[in-house]
Every structure is written in structure tokens, then in C-alpha cells.
Amino acid sequence: MSTTFQLNTSTSRATPTPKPRKRLTVPRIRDHKQDGKTKEPLVMLTAYTARQAQLLDTHCDILLVGDSLGQVIYGLDSTLPVTVDMMINHGAAVVRGSYHSLVVVDMPFGAYEASPEKAFEVAAKIMADTGCAAVKLEGGEAMAETIAFLTQRGIPVMAHVGLTPQAVNVLGGYAARGRSQEEHEKIMHDGKAVQDAGAFAVVAEGVIEPIAIALTQSLEIPVIGIGASAECDGQVLVTEDMLGMFERVPRFVKRYENIAEVIDKTVAQYADEVRTRAFPTADQTYQPKK
Ligand code: KIV
């Protein structure tokens, strides 16, 4: 039996078959960690399209519509040019394609940093237009006031500390964080600040393992690692990276498949069959009714 849901294209909403499980909520994700401990790590992957969401949904707890879509989908150099409209279009598609996972949508660079009020306006639009359950934003202590402002007004926030790709120009690159005492202290401090501000979970990206472990042990909210540690309360990866869509991936990515090779071989066969008129055959052509 297929584990994916069927899209009923005659309506604007996807019709699930089999009947989906209840969608996970922010409190359930938050309470996955009890008394500072997580029994079974949370599973999170990025998703950008409805069909991708359908395929991932049954296996994941959280689907992140990451601003990494700038590079993965749009071929941009960084996440900086990603717009609110891009996030909304992809966020709505992922919500339509999923029934079980909590859907979190990234706030893009420039859309939330200016003030808590500006952040609220953008986050409320993202939630209203997509139907997602929460937003994610990058930054630790500097964003604490904004996180408190949003959470007190009905917008659940997942925070993101350590290597924050939207700050690539300040950080000077995408290298792992936490190698100096100053960076170590900053990451720990940022984690505590976003927790105290009301974030329900925090992504720790590209931090050296001892700090990822210390952060996970010190916080009450789930710490979701990427390039961090297996000791974190959950893991996230960019789906296209772990499926092997790209030749170059960061060191922390495990490639579970080589989808690029599968596509290359398949399309080569298609091209060959078109050029030799082997495709289409009688099976794929319409004939007059007898
Ligand atoms: O944008 C993204 O995909 C992310 C993950 C890598 C955590 O923020």
C-alpha cells in the first residue's frame, strides 16, 4: 500500500488516502522534551513543494519551508534575496501537501529585523496566507525582544542560533561556530535568551559538537541540530542535500541517495528514445475508437 497521499485535483484541497494522522502541534513538539530530556529525537526536513511535502510528511515531525529554497529552488548565491512572497507561495504548497507534520516557515532576511512590530506584520501574513503553525527566524539575544513580542501575540517561533546563514556577510562565511571561547559563550547565551523569550524550539546550525551537547543539556526546549551532534533533541537537513541532488554539500550532510545520478540516467534514456523514435509507443498514443 502506498504511504503517500493522493491529490484530488478536482478540488482546491488535497484529499488524503489513507486517512492522515492528526497534525502535530507546537505544544506537542515543545513537550517532546521533558525535564530536559528527549527520548526519541525529532525528525525535521526541509520541504518546498506540495508533492515533496506529501512524500516526506509521514516520516517527519516537522517540515521546514527553509529560506534555503533561495539556493535549492531558485539557484541564488545565498538566502539574502529571498522574499516574503517566495516563502508564502512555497509555504502554502507545503501546508497543502501535508497532514501530519508541523509546518514551520522561515522569515526571510530583511523581513523581521527592523522591529518587533515589523516582524509581527510579516509573520502574521505568512501564517494567514500559508496556514503554517509557526515561523522560524535567525538570531539569538538580538532577536529575543522580537521573539517575546511574537509569541505573546499568538505566533509560535522556532529560533536559529550558531551558524546563521542570513548573517553570512557579518560572519565572513559558512564555517562552523563555537571554536573560540567568545563564540562558545555567545551560542550558550543566545540559546538561553531565545528560550526565555518564548521560542518553542531552536535550531543549532554548524556548531562544534561539545557546544551542541552543552546547549542541548542546558535548555528545556528542543534543540534541533544541523551540523551539530547526534545528542541534540532532533535533526534537520536540507532534503535535496540528503537525497543527493547536488555534487557539493556541506561536510555534515549524509547523502542517503544519489538522486542526481538517477535523474541523469533516466533523462538520458528518455532523450535517446525520443531521438530514435522509440518513444512514444502504442501504449502512450491515442487511436480512433473502433
Ligand atoms: O533554510 C533552511 O533550510 C534552514 C535549515 C538549514 C535549518 O534554515
PDB file of C-alpha atoms and ligand atoms in Angstrom:
ATOM      1  CA  MET A   1       0.000   0.000   0.000  1.00  0.00           C
ATOM      2  CA  SER A   2       1.256   3.448  -0.893  1.00  0.00           C
ATOM      3  CA  THR A   3       2.237   5.527   2.103  1.00  0.00           C
ATOM      4  CA  THR A   4       1.747   8.798   0.240  1.00  0.00           C
ATOM      5  CA  PHE A   5      -1.488  10.692  -0.103  1.00  0.00           C
ATOM      6  CA  GLN A   6      -3.378  11.129  -3.367  1.00  0.00           C
ATOM      7  CA  LEU A   7      -4.043  14.641  -4.613  1.00  0.00           C
ATOM      8  CA  ASN A   8      -7.619  15.160  -5.750  1.00  0.00           C
ATOM      9  CA  THR A   9      -7.073  17.724  -8.452  1.00  0.00           C
ATOM     10  CA  SER A  10     -10.811  18.316  -8.912  1.00  0.00           C
ATOM     11  CA  THR A  11     -10.853  20.349  -5.713  1.00  0.00           C
ATOM     12  CA  SER A  12      -8.552  23.004  -4.360  1.00  0.00           C
ATOM     13  CA  ARG A  13      -7.693  20.838  -1.353  1.00  0.00           C
ATOM     14  CA  ALA A  14      -5.710  17.629  -1.317  1.00  0.00           C
ATOM     15  CA  THR A  15      -7.793  14.585  -0.337  1.00  0.00           C
ATOM     16  CA  PRO A  16      -5.789  12.219   1.791  1.00  0.00           C
ATOM     17  CA  THR A  17      -5.753   8.479   1.224  1.00  0.00           C
ATOM     18  CA  PRO A  18      -5.206   6.793   3.636  1.00  0.00           C
ATOM     19  CA  LYS A  19      -6.775   8.995   6.293  1.00  0.00           C
ATOM     20  CA  PRO A  20      -3.966  11.054   7.762  1.00  0.00           C
ATOM     21  CA  ARG A  21      -2.849  11.159  11.353  1.00  0.00           C
ATOM     22  CA  LYS A  22      -3.656  14.279  13.348  1.00  0.00           C
ATOM     23  CA  ARG A  23      -1.285  17.152  12.673  1.00  0.00           C
ATOM     24  CA  LEU A  24       1.368  17.727  15.329  1.00  0.00           C
ATOM     25  CA  THR A  25       1.049  20.967  17.255  1.00  0.00           C
ATOM     26  CA  VAL A  26       3.594  23.389  18.662  1.00  0.00           C
ATOM     27  CA  PRO A  27       2.911  22.311  22.296  1.00  0.00           C
ATOM     28  CA  ARG A  28       3.409  18.651  21.326  1.00  0.00           C
ATOM     29  CA  ILE A  29       6.749  19.442  19.718  1.00  0.00           C
ATOM     30  CA  ARG A  30       7.776  21.562  22.709  1.00  0.00           C
ATOM     31  CA  ASP A  31       6.699  18.822  25.151  1.00  0.00           C
ATOM     32  CA  HIS A  32       8.640  16.184  23.257  1.00  0.00           C
ATOM     33  CA  LYS A  33      11.449  17.224  25.590  1.00  0.00           C
ATOM     34  CA  GLN A  34      10.528  16.532  29.207  1.00  0.00           C
ATOM     35  CA  ASP A  35      12.630  17.626  32.175  1.00  0.00           C
ATOM     36  CA  GLY A  36      15.488  18.499  29.852  1.00  0.00           C
ATOM     37  CA  LYS A  37      15.490  15.113  28.088  1.00  0.00           C
ATOM     38  CA  THR A  38      14.240  13.756  24.761  1.00  0.00           C
ATOM     39  CA  LYS A  39      13.635  10.017  24.378  1.00  0.00           C
ATOM     40  CA  GLU A  40      13.223   9.856  20.609  1.00  0.00           C
ATOM     41  CA  PRO A  41      14.801  12.670  18.549  1.00  0.00           C
ATOM     42  CA  LEU A  42      12.529  14.875  16.436  1.00  0.00           C
ATOM     43  CA  VAL A  43      12.744  14.353  12.664  1.00  0.00           C
ATOM     44  CA  MET A  44      12.758  17.524  10.576  1.00  0.00           C
ATOM     45  CA  LEU A  45      13.457  18.065   6.869  1.00  0.00           C
ATOM     46  CA  THR A  46      13.059  20.992   4.536  1.00  0.00           C
ATOM     47  CA  ALA A  47      10.168  20.941   2.044  1.00  0.00           C
ATOM     48  CA  TYR A  48       9.368  23.480  -0.653  1.00  0.00           C
ATOM     49  CA  THR A  49       6.636  21.908  -2.801  1.00  0.00           C
ATOM     50  CA  ALA A  50       3.334  20.117  -2.253  1.00  0.00           C
ATOM     51  CA  ARG A  51       4.476  16.809  -3.751  1.00  0.00           C
ATOM     52  CA  GLN A  52       7.704  16.863  -1.755  1.00  0.00           C
ATOM     53  CA  ALA A  53       5.675  17.532   1.399  1.00  0.00           C
ATOM     54  CA  GLN A  54       3.390  14.566   0.605  1.00  0.00           C
ATOM     55  CA  LEU A  55       6.368  12.261   0.316  1.00  0.00           C
ATOM     56  CA  LEU A  56       8.103  13.480   3.484  1.00  0.00           C
ATOM     57  CA  ASP A  57       5.085  14.067   5.703  1.00  0.00           C
ATOM     58  CA  THR A  58       4.532  10.559   7.010  1.00  0.00           C
ATOM     59  CA  HIS A  59       8.166  10.217   8.122  1.00  0.00           C
ATOM     60  CA  CYS A  60       8.700  13.630   9.706  1.00  0.00           C
ATOM     61  CA  ASP A  61       7.607  15.534  12.792  1.00  0.00           C
ATOM     62  CA  ILE A  62       8.406  18.960  11.346  1.00  0.00           C
ATOM     63  CA  LEU A  63       8.593  20.216   7.750  1.00  0.00           C
ATOM     64  CA  LEU A  64      10.621  23.393   7.411  1.00  0.00           C
ATOM     65  CA  VAL A  65       9.966  25.671   4.476  1.00  0.00           C
ATOM     66  CA  GLY A  66      13.505  26.986   4.734  1.00  0.00           C
ATOM     67  CA  ASP A  67      14.812  30.091   3.051  1.00  0.00           C
ATOM     68  CA  SER A  68      17.440  27.676   1.700  1.00  0.00           C
ATOM     69  CA  LEU A  69      14.910  27.458  -1.150  1.00  0.00           C
ATOM     70  CA  GLY A  70      16.737  30.515  -2.480  1.00  0.00           C
ATOM     71  CA  GLN A  71      19.720  28.340  -3.352  1.00  0.00           C
ATOM     72  CA  VAL A  72      17.990  24.984  -3.819  1.00  0.00           C
ATOM     73  CA  ILE A  73      14.997  26.059  -5.942  1.00  0.00           C
ATOM     74  CA  TYR A  74      15.951  29.457  -7.350  1.00  0.00           C
ATOM     75  CA  GLY A  75      19.700  28.997  -7.906  1.00  0.00           C
ATOM     76  CA  LEU A  76      20.593  32.080  -5.868  1.00  0.00           C
ATOM     77  CA  ASP A  77      24.034  32.536  -4.293  1.00  0.00           C
ATOM     78  CA  SER A  78      22.707  32.965  -0.762  1.00  0.00           C
ATOM     79  CA  THR A  79      19.441  33.256   1.165  1.00  0.00           C
ATOM     80  CA  LEU A  80      19.629  37.060   1.219  1.00  0.00           C
ATOM     81  CA  PRO A  81      17.484  37.798  -1.884  1.00  0.00           C
ATOM     82  CA  VAL A  82      14.646  35.503  -0.760  1.00  0.00           C
ATOM     83  CA  THR A  83      11.346  37.394  -0.463  1.00  0.00           C
ATOM     84  CA  VAL A  84       8.262  37.077   1.731  1.00  0.00           C
ATOM     85  CA  ASP A  85       6.205  36.208  -1.368  1.00  0.00           C
ATOM     86  CA  MET A  86       8.526  33.290  -2.201  1.00  0.00           C
ATOM     87  CA  MET A  87       8.173  31.986   1.351  1.00  0.00           C
ATOM     88  CA  ILE A  88       4.388  32.344   1.220  1.00  0.00           C
ATOM     89  CA  ASN A  89       3.993  30.574  -2.127  1.00  0.00           C
ATOM     90  CA  HIS A  90       6.135  27.614  -1.092  1.00  0.00           C
ATOM     91  CA  GLY A  91       4.776  27.591   2.480  1.00  0.00           C
ATOM     92  CA  ALA A  92       1.179  27.331   1.240  1.00  0.00           C
ATOM     93  CA  ALA A  93       2.146  24.468  -1.104  1.00  0.00           C
ATOM     94  CA  VAL A  94       3.795  22.540   1.746  1.00  0.00           C
ATOM     95  CA  VAL A  95       0.800  23.033   4.042  1.00  0.00           C
ATOM     96  CA  ARG A  96      -1.498  21.771   1.244  1.00  0.00           C
ATOM     97  CA  GLY A  97       0.696  18.736   0.751  1.00  0.00           C
ATOM     98  CA  SER A  98       0.983  17.702   4.397  1.00  0.00           C
ATOM     99  CA  TYR A  99      -1.367  16.468   7.098  1.00  0.00           C
ATOM    100  CA  HIS A 100       0.769  15.227   9.930  1.00  0.00           C
ATOM    101  CA  SER A 101       3.942  17.287  10.317  1.00  0.00           C
ATOM    102  CA  LEU A 102       4.120  20.683  11.950  1.00  0.00           C
ATOM    103  CA  VAL A 103       4.908  23.152   9.160  1.00  0.00           C
ATOM    104  CA  VAL A 104       7.357  25.946  10.039  1.00  0.00           C
ATOM    105  CA  VAL A 105       8.101  28.727   7.538  1.00  0.00           C
ATOM    106  CA  ASP A 106      11.318  30.769   7.584  1.00  0.00           C
ATOM    107  CA  MET A 107      11.142  34.554   7.890  1.00  0.00           C
ATOM    108  CA  PRO A 108      13.395  35.834   5.083  1.00  0.00           C
ATOM    109  CA  PHE A 109      16.284  38.269   5.520  1.00  0.00           C
ATOM    110  CA  GLY A 110      15.161  41.887   5.897  1.00  0.00           C
ATOM    111  CA  ALA A 111      11.571  40.997   6.761  1.00  0.00           C
ATOM    112  CA  TYR A 112      11.769  40.959  10.560  1.00  0.00           C
ATOM    113  CA  GLU A 113      14.961  42.510  11.941  1.00  0.00           C
ATOM    114  CA  ALA A 114      13.910  46.195  11.934  1.00  0.00           C
ATOM    115  CA  SER A 115      11.433  45.978  14.807  1.00  0.00           C
ATOM    116  CA  PRO A 116       9.144  43.575  16.672  1.00  0.00           C
ATOM    117  CA  GLU A 117       6.142  45.316  15.070  1.00  0.00           C
ATOM    118  CA  LYS A 118       7.516  44.788  11.559  1.00  0.00           C
ATOM    119  CA  ALA A 119       8.243  41.151  12.430  1.00  0.00           C
ATOM    120  CA  PHE A 120       4.681  40.689  13.683  1.00  0.00           C
ATOM    121  CA  GLU A 121       3.196  42.137  10.498  1.00  0.00           C
ATOM    122  CA  VAL A 122       5.246  39.796   8.275  1.00  0.00           C
ATOM    123  CA  ALA A 123       4.848  36.713  10.484  1.00  0.00           C
ATOM    124  CA  ALA A 124       1.062  37.224  10.715  1.00  0.00           C
ATOM    125  CA  LYS A 125       0.856  37.466   6.902  1.00  0.00           C
ATOM    126  CA  ILE A 126       2.962  34.333   6.465  1.00  0.00           C
ATOM    127  CA  MET A 127       0.751  32.416   8.894  1.00  0.00           C
ATOM    128  CA  ALA A 128      -2.523  33.716   7.436  1.00  0.00           C
ATOM    129  CA  ASP A 129      -1.526  33.150   3.802  1.00  0.00           C
ATOM    130  CA  THR A 130       0.076  29.723   4.235  1.00  0.00           C
ATOM    131  CA  GLY A 131      -1.735  28.085   7.152  1.00  0.00           C
ATOM    132  CA  CYS A 132       1.594  27.174   8.737  1.00  0.00           C
ATOM    133  CA  ALA A 133       1.783  26.707  12.518  1.00  0.00           C
ATOM    134  CA  ALA A 134       4.969  28.633  13.290  1.00  0.00           C
ATOM    135  CA  VAL A 135       7.739  30.785  11.864  1.00  0.00           C
ATOM    136  CA  LYS A 136      11.494  30.474  12.211  1.00  0.00           C
ATOM    137  CA  LEU A 137      13.882  33.384  12.481  1.00  0.00           C
ATOM    138  CA  GLU A 138      17.633  33.639  12.812  1.00  0.00           C
ATOM    139  CA  GLY A 139      19.429  35.249  15.732  1.00  0.00           C
ATOM    140  CA  GLY A 140      19.852  34.831  19.474  1.00  0.00           C
ATOM    141  CA  GLU A 141      19.809  37.547  22.096  1.00  0.00           C
ATOM    142  CA  ALA A 142      19.435  40.278  19.462  1.00  0.00           C
ATOM    143  CA  MET A 143      16.086  38.744  18.454  1.00  0.00           C
ATOM    144  CA  ALA A 144      14.844  37.956  21.983  1.00  0.00           C
ATOM    145  CA  GLU A 145      12.595  41.030  22.206  1.00  0.00           C
ATOM    146  CA  THR A 146      11.056  40.174  18.825  1.00  0.00           C
ATOM    147  CA  ILE A 147      10.517  36.528  19.793  1.00  0.00           C
ATOM    148  CA  ALA A 148       8.746  37.622  23.002  1.00  0.00           C
ATOM    149  CA  PHE A 149       6.611  40.118  21.053  1.00  0.00           C
ATOM    150  CA  LEU A 150       5.520  37.451  18.561  1.00  0.00           C
ATOM    151  CA  THR A 151       4.894  34.600  21.000  1.00  0.00           C
ATOM    152  CA  GLN A 152       2.842  36.859  23.299  1.00  0.00           C
ATOM    153  CA  ARG A 153       0.655  37.685  20.290  1.00  0.00           C
ATOM    154  CA  GLY A 154      -0.082  34.163  19.053  1.00  0.00           C
ATOM    155  CA  ILE A 155       2.857  33.490  16.760  1.00  0.00           C
ATOM    156  CA  PRO A 156       4.958  30.465  17.744  1.00  0.00           C
ATOM    157  CA  VAL A 157       8.637  30.968  16.992  1.00  0.00           C
ATOM    158  CA  MET A 158      11.406  28.497  16.297  1.00  0.00           C
ATOM    159  CA  ALA A 159      14.759  30.237  16.801  1.00  0.00           C
ATOM    160  CA  HIS A 160      18.024  29.561  14.920  1.00  0.00           C
ATOM    161  CA  VAL A 161      21.465  30.077  16.503  1.00  0.00           C
ATOM    162  CA  GLY A 162      25.106  29.231  15.784  1.00  0.00           C
ATOM    163  CA  LEU A 163      25.786  29.499  12.060  1.00  0.00           C
ATOM    164  CA  THR A 164      23.030  31.805  10.836  1.00  0.00           C
ATOM    165  CA  PRO A 165      23.269  31.916   7.003  1.00  0.00           C
ATOM    166  CA  GLN A 166      21.426  35.249   6.719  1.00  0.00           C
ATOM    167  CA  ALA A 167      24.383  36.797   8.595  1.00  0.00           C
ATOM    168  CA  VAL A 168      26.951  35.376   6.143  1.00  0.00           C
ATOM    169  CA  ASN A 169      28.370  38.836   5.421  1.00  0.00           C
ATOM    170  CA  VAL A 170      28.958  39.512   9.106  1.00  0.00           C
ATOM    171  CA  LEU A 171      30.282  36.007   9.840  1.00  0.00           C
ATOM    172  CA  GLY A 172      32.520  36.025   6.757  1.00  0.00           C
ATOM    173  CA  GLY A 173      31.409  32.593   5.517  1.00  0.00           C
ATOM    174  CA  TYR A 174      29.678  29.356   6.447  1.00  0.00           C
ATOM    175  CA  ALA A 175      32.346  27.875   8.763  1.00  0.00           C
ATOM    176  CA  ALA A 176      31.337  26.053  11.950  1.00  0.00           C
ATOM    177  CA  ARG A 177      30.846  28.270  15.000  1.00  0.00           C
ATOM    178  CA  GLY A 178      31.977  27.889  18.589  1.00  0.00           C
ATOM    179  CA  ARG A 179      35.720  27.371  18.211  1.00  0.00           C
ATOM    180  CA  SER A 180      36.661  30.381  20.352  1.00  0.00           C
ATOM    181  CA  GLN A 181      35.643  30.942  23.965  1.00  0.00           C
ATOM    182  CA  GLU A 182      33.786  34.080  22.877  1.00  0.00           C
ATOM    183  CA  GLU A 183      31.738  32.175  20.263  1.00  0.00           C
ATOM    184  CA  HIS A 184      31.131  29.347  22.744  1.00  0.00           C
ATOM    185  CA  GLU A 185      29.718  31.781  25.307  1.00  0.00           C
ATOM    186  CA  LYS A 186      27.656  33.588  22.674  1.00  0.00           C
ATOM    187  CA  ILE A 187      25.956  30.386  21.473  1.00  0.00           C
ATOM    188  CA  MET A 188      25.076  29.319  25.032  1.00  0.00           C
ATOM    189  CA  HIS A 189      23.854  32.818  25.840  1.00  0.00           C
ATOM    190  CA  ASP A 190      21.802  33.049  22.615  1.00  0.00           C
ATOM    191  CA  GLY A 191      20.130  29.695  23.329  1.00  0.00           C
ATOM    192  CA  LYS A 192      19.098  30.777  26.821  1.00  0.00           C
ATOM    193  CA  ALA A 193      17.886  34.162  25.546  1.00  0.00           C
ATOM    194  CA  VAL A 194      15.588  32.677  22.872  1.00  0.00           C
ATOM    195  CA  GLN A 195      14.235  30.104  25.316  1.00  0.00           C
ATOM    196  CA  ASP A 196      13.487  32.792  27.910  1.00  0.00           C
ATOM    197  CA  ALA A 197      11.830  34.891  25.199  1.00  0.00           C
ATOM    198  CA  GLY A 198       9.372  32.063  24.473  1.00  0.00           C
ATOM    199  CA  ALA A 199      10.772  30.158  21.473  1.00  0.00           C
ATOM    200  CA  PHE A 200       9.309  26.628  21.439  1.00  0.00           C
ATOM    201  CA  ALA A 201      12.425  25.091  19.848  1.00  0.00           C
ATOM    202  CA  VAL A 202      15.764  26.200  18.491  1.00  0.00           C
ATOM    203  CA  VAL A 203      17.837  25.115  15.503  1.00  0.00           C
ATOM    204  CA  ALA A 204      21.566  24.936  16.280  1.00  0.00           C
ATOM    205  CA  GLU A 205      23.423  25.038  12.960  1.00  0.00           C
ATOM    206  CA  GLY A 206      27.125  24.409  12.348  1.00  0.00           C
ATOM    207  CA  VAL A 207      28.306  24.383  15.953  1.00  0.00           C
ATOM    208  CA  ILE A 208      31.133  22.236  17.213  1.00  0.00           C
ATOM    209  CA  GLU A 209      29.836  19.102  18.914  1.00  0.00           C
ATOM    210  CA  PRO A 210      30.759  19.820  22.561  1.00  0.00           C
ATOM    211  CA  ILE A 211      28.813  23.079  22.423  1.00  0.00           C
ATOM    212  CA  ALA A 212      25.848  21.430  20.686  1.00  0.00           C
ATOM    213  CA  ILE A 213      25.767  18.886  23.522  1.00  0.00           C
ATOM    214  CA  ALA A 214      26.131  21.532  26.236  1.00  0.00           C
ATOM    215  CA  LEU A 215      23.373  23.624  24.650  1.00  0.00           C
ATOM    216  CA  THR A 216      21.052  20.599  24.389  1.00  0.00           C
ATOM    217  CA  GLN A 217      21.674  19.688  28.014  1.00  0.00           C
ATOM    218  CA  SER A 218      21.223  23.223  29.284  1.00  0.00           C
ATOM    219  CA  LEU A 219      17.934  24.112  27.539  1.00  0.00           C
ATOM    220  CA  GLU A 220      14.403  22.957  28.367  1.00  0.00           C
ATOM    221  CA  ILE A 221      13.198  23.464  24.773  1.00  0.00           C
ATOM    222  CA  PRO A 222      14.163  21.034  21.974  1.00  0.00           C
ATOM    223  CA  VAL A 223      17.463  21.795  20.262  1.00  0.00           C
ATOM    224  CA  ILE A 224      17.362  20.648  16.635  1.00  0.00           C
ATOM    225  CA  GLY A 225      20.823  20.121  15.216  1.00  0.00           C
ATOM    226  CA  ILE A 226      22.233  20.539  11.720  1.00  0.00           C
ATOM    227  CA  GLY A 227      25.965  20.051  11.631  1.00  0.00           C
ATOM    228  CA  ALA A 228      25.810  19.816  15.421  1.00  0.00           C
ATOM    229  CA  SER A 229      25.516  16.471  17.289  1.00  0.00           C
ATOM    230  CA  ALA A 230      23.511  13.227  17.444  1.00  0.00           C
ATOM    231  CA  GLU A 231      22.916  14.184  21.098  1.00  0.00           C
ATOM    232  CA  CYS A 232      20.599  17.025  20.025  1.00  0.00           C
ATOM    233  CA  ASP A 233      16.844  16.660  20.575  1.00  0.00           C
ATOM    234  CA  GLY A 234      16.269  16.397  16.826  1.00  0.00           C
ATOM    235  CA  GLN A 235      17.944  16.681  13.448  1.00  0.00           C
ATOM    236  CA  VAL A 236      17.236  18.685  10.322  1.00  0.00           C
ATOM    237  CA  LEU A 237      18.761  18.540   6.849  1.00  0.00           C
ATOM    238  CA  VAL A 238      18.021  20.128   3.516  1.00  0.00           C
ATOM    239  CA  THR A 239      16.117  17.336   1.730  1.00  0.00           C
ATOM    240  CA  GLU A 240      17.817  17.840  -1.641  1.00  0.00           C
ATOM    241  CA  ASP A 241      21.215  17.564   0.066  1.00  0.00           C
ATOM    242  CA  MET A 242      20.427  14.266   1.788  1.00  0.00           C
ATOM    243  CA  LEU A 243      18.843  12.846  -1.369  1.00  0.00           C
ATOM    244  CA  GLY A 244      21.983  13.601  -3.384  1.00  0.00           C
ATOM    245  CA  MET A 245      20.641  16.258  -5.749  1.00  0.00           C
ATOM    246  CA  PHE A 246      23.879  18.238  -5.568  1.00  0.00           C
ATOM    247  CA  GLU A 247      27.525  17.311  -6.100  1.00  0.00           C
ATOM    248  CA  ARG A 248      28.776  19.700  -3.425  1.00  0.00           C
ATOM    249  CA  VAL A 249      27.257  19.542   0.029  1.00  0.00           C
ATOM    250  CA  PRO A 250      28.473  20.675   3.443  1.00  0.00           C
ATOM    251  CA  ARG A 251      30.549  18.126   5.392  1.00  0.00           C
ATOM    252  CA  PHE A 252      27.755  17.494   7.889  1.00  0.00           C
ATOM    253  CA  VAL A 253      25.369  16.199   5.221  1.00  0.00           C
ATOM    254  CA  LYS A 254      24.944  12.459   4.868  1.00  0.00           C
ATOM    255  CA  ARG A 255      23.835  11.594   1.337  1.00  0.00           C
ATOM    256  CA  TYR A 256      21.322   8.785   1.599  1.00  0.00           C
ATOM    257  CA  GLU A 257      20.784   8.513  -2.170  1.00  0.00           C
ATOM    258  CA  ASN A 258      22.191   9.772  -5.427  1.00  0.00           C
ATOM    259  CA  ILE A 259      19.053  11.216  -6.968  1.00  0.00           C
ATOM    260  CA  ALA A 260      21.078  13.357  -9.377  1.00  0.00           C
ATOM    261  CA  GLU A 261      22.503  10.172 -10.904  1.00  0.00           C
ATOM    262  CA  VAL A 262      19.047   8.565 -11.123  1.00  0.00           C
ATOM    263  CA  ILE A 263      17.690  11.669 -12.919  1.00  0.00           C
ATOM    264  CA  ASP A 264      20.703  11.813 -15.237  1.00  0.00           C
ATOM    265  CA  LYS A 265      20.335   8.159 -16.282  1.00  0.00           C
ATOM    266  CA  THR A 266      16.558   8.406 -16.663  1.00  0.00           C
ATOM    267  CA  VAL A 267      16.631  11.577 -18.744  1.00  0.00           C
ATOM    268  CA  ALA A 268      19.451  10.194 -20.908  1.00  0.00           C
ATOM    269  CA  GLN A 269      17.239   7.188 -21.687  1.00  0.00           C
ATOM    270  CA  TYR A 270      14.269   9.447 -22.479  1.00  0.00           C
ATOM    271  CA  ALA A 271      16.391  11.629 -24.767  1.00  0.00           C
ATOM    272  CA  ASP A 272      17.712   8.575 -26.557  1.00  0.00           C
ATOM    273  CA  GLU A 273      14.209   7.130 -27.051  1.00  0.00           C
ATOM    274  CA  VAL A 274      12.866  10.438 -28.378  1.00  0.00           C
ATOM    275  CA  ARG A 275      15.763  10.755 -30.822  1.00  0.00           C
ATOM    276  CA  THR A 276      15.365   7.178 -32.079  1.00  0.00           C
ATOM    277  CA  ARG A 277      11.526   7.418 -32.154  1.00  0.00           C
ATOM    278  CA  ALA A 278      11.314   4.566 -29.624  1.00  0.00           C
ATOM    279  CA  PHE A 279       9.038   6.819 -27.547  1.00  0.00           C
ATOM    280  CA  PRO A 280       6.073   7.134 -27.613  1.00  0.00           C
ATOM    281  CA  THR A 281       4.861   3.593 -28.365  1.00  0.00           C
ATOM    282  CA  ALA A 282       1.311   2.339 -28.920  1.00  0.00           C
ATOM    283  CA  ASP A 283       0.873   2.312 -25.127  1.00  0.00           C
ATOM    284  CA  GLN A 284       1.309   6.062 -24.923  1.00  0.00           C
ATOM    285  CA  THR A 285      -0.646   7.179 -28.002  1.00  0.00           C
ATOM    286  CA  TYR A 286      -4.373   7.704 -28.660  1.00  0.00           C
ATOM    287  CA  GLN A 287      -6.044   5.906 -31.603  1.00  0.00           C
ATOM    288  CA  PRO A 288      -9.511   6.465 -33.074  1.00  0.00           C
ATOM    289  CA  LYS A 289     -12.209   4.495 -31.165  1.00  0.00           C
ATOM    290  CA  LYS A 290     -13.315   1.353 -33.073  1.00  0.00           C
TER     291      LYS A 290
HETATM  292  O1  KIV B   1      16.732  27.423   5.437  1.00  0.00           O
HETATM  293  C1  KIV B   1      16.922  26.282   5.883  1.00  0.00           C
HETATM  294  O2  KIV B   1      16.776  25.269   5.188  1.00  0.00           O
HETATM  295  C2  KIV B   1      17.338  26.156   7.272  1.00  0.00           C
HETATM  296  C3  KIV B   1      17.814  24.825   7.735  1.00  0.00           C
HETATM  297  C4  KIV B   1      19.089  24.503   7.088  1.00  0.00           C
HETATM  298  C5  KIV B   1      17.861  24.728   9.203  1.00  0.00           C
HETATM  299  O3  KIV B   1      17.285  27.099   7.993  1.00  0.00           O
END
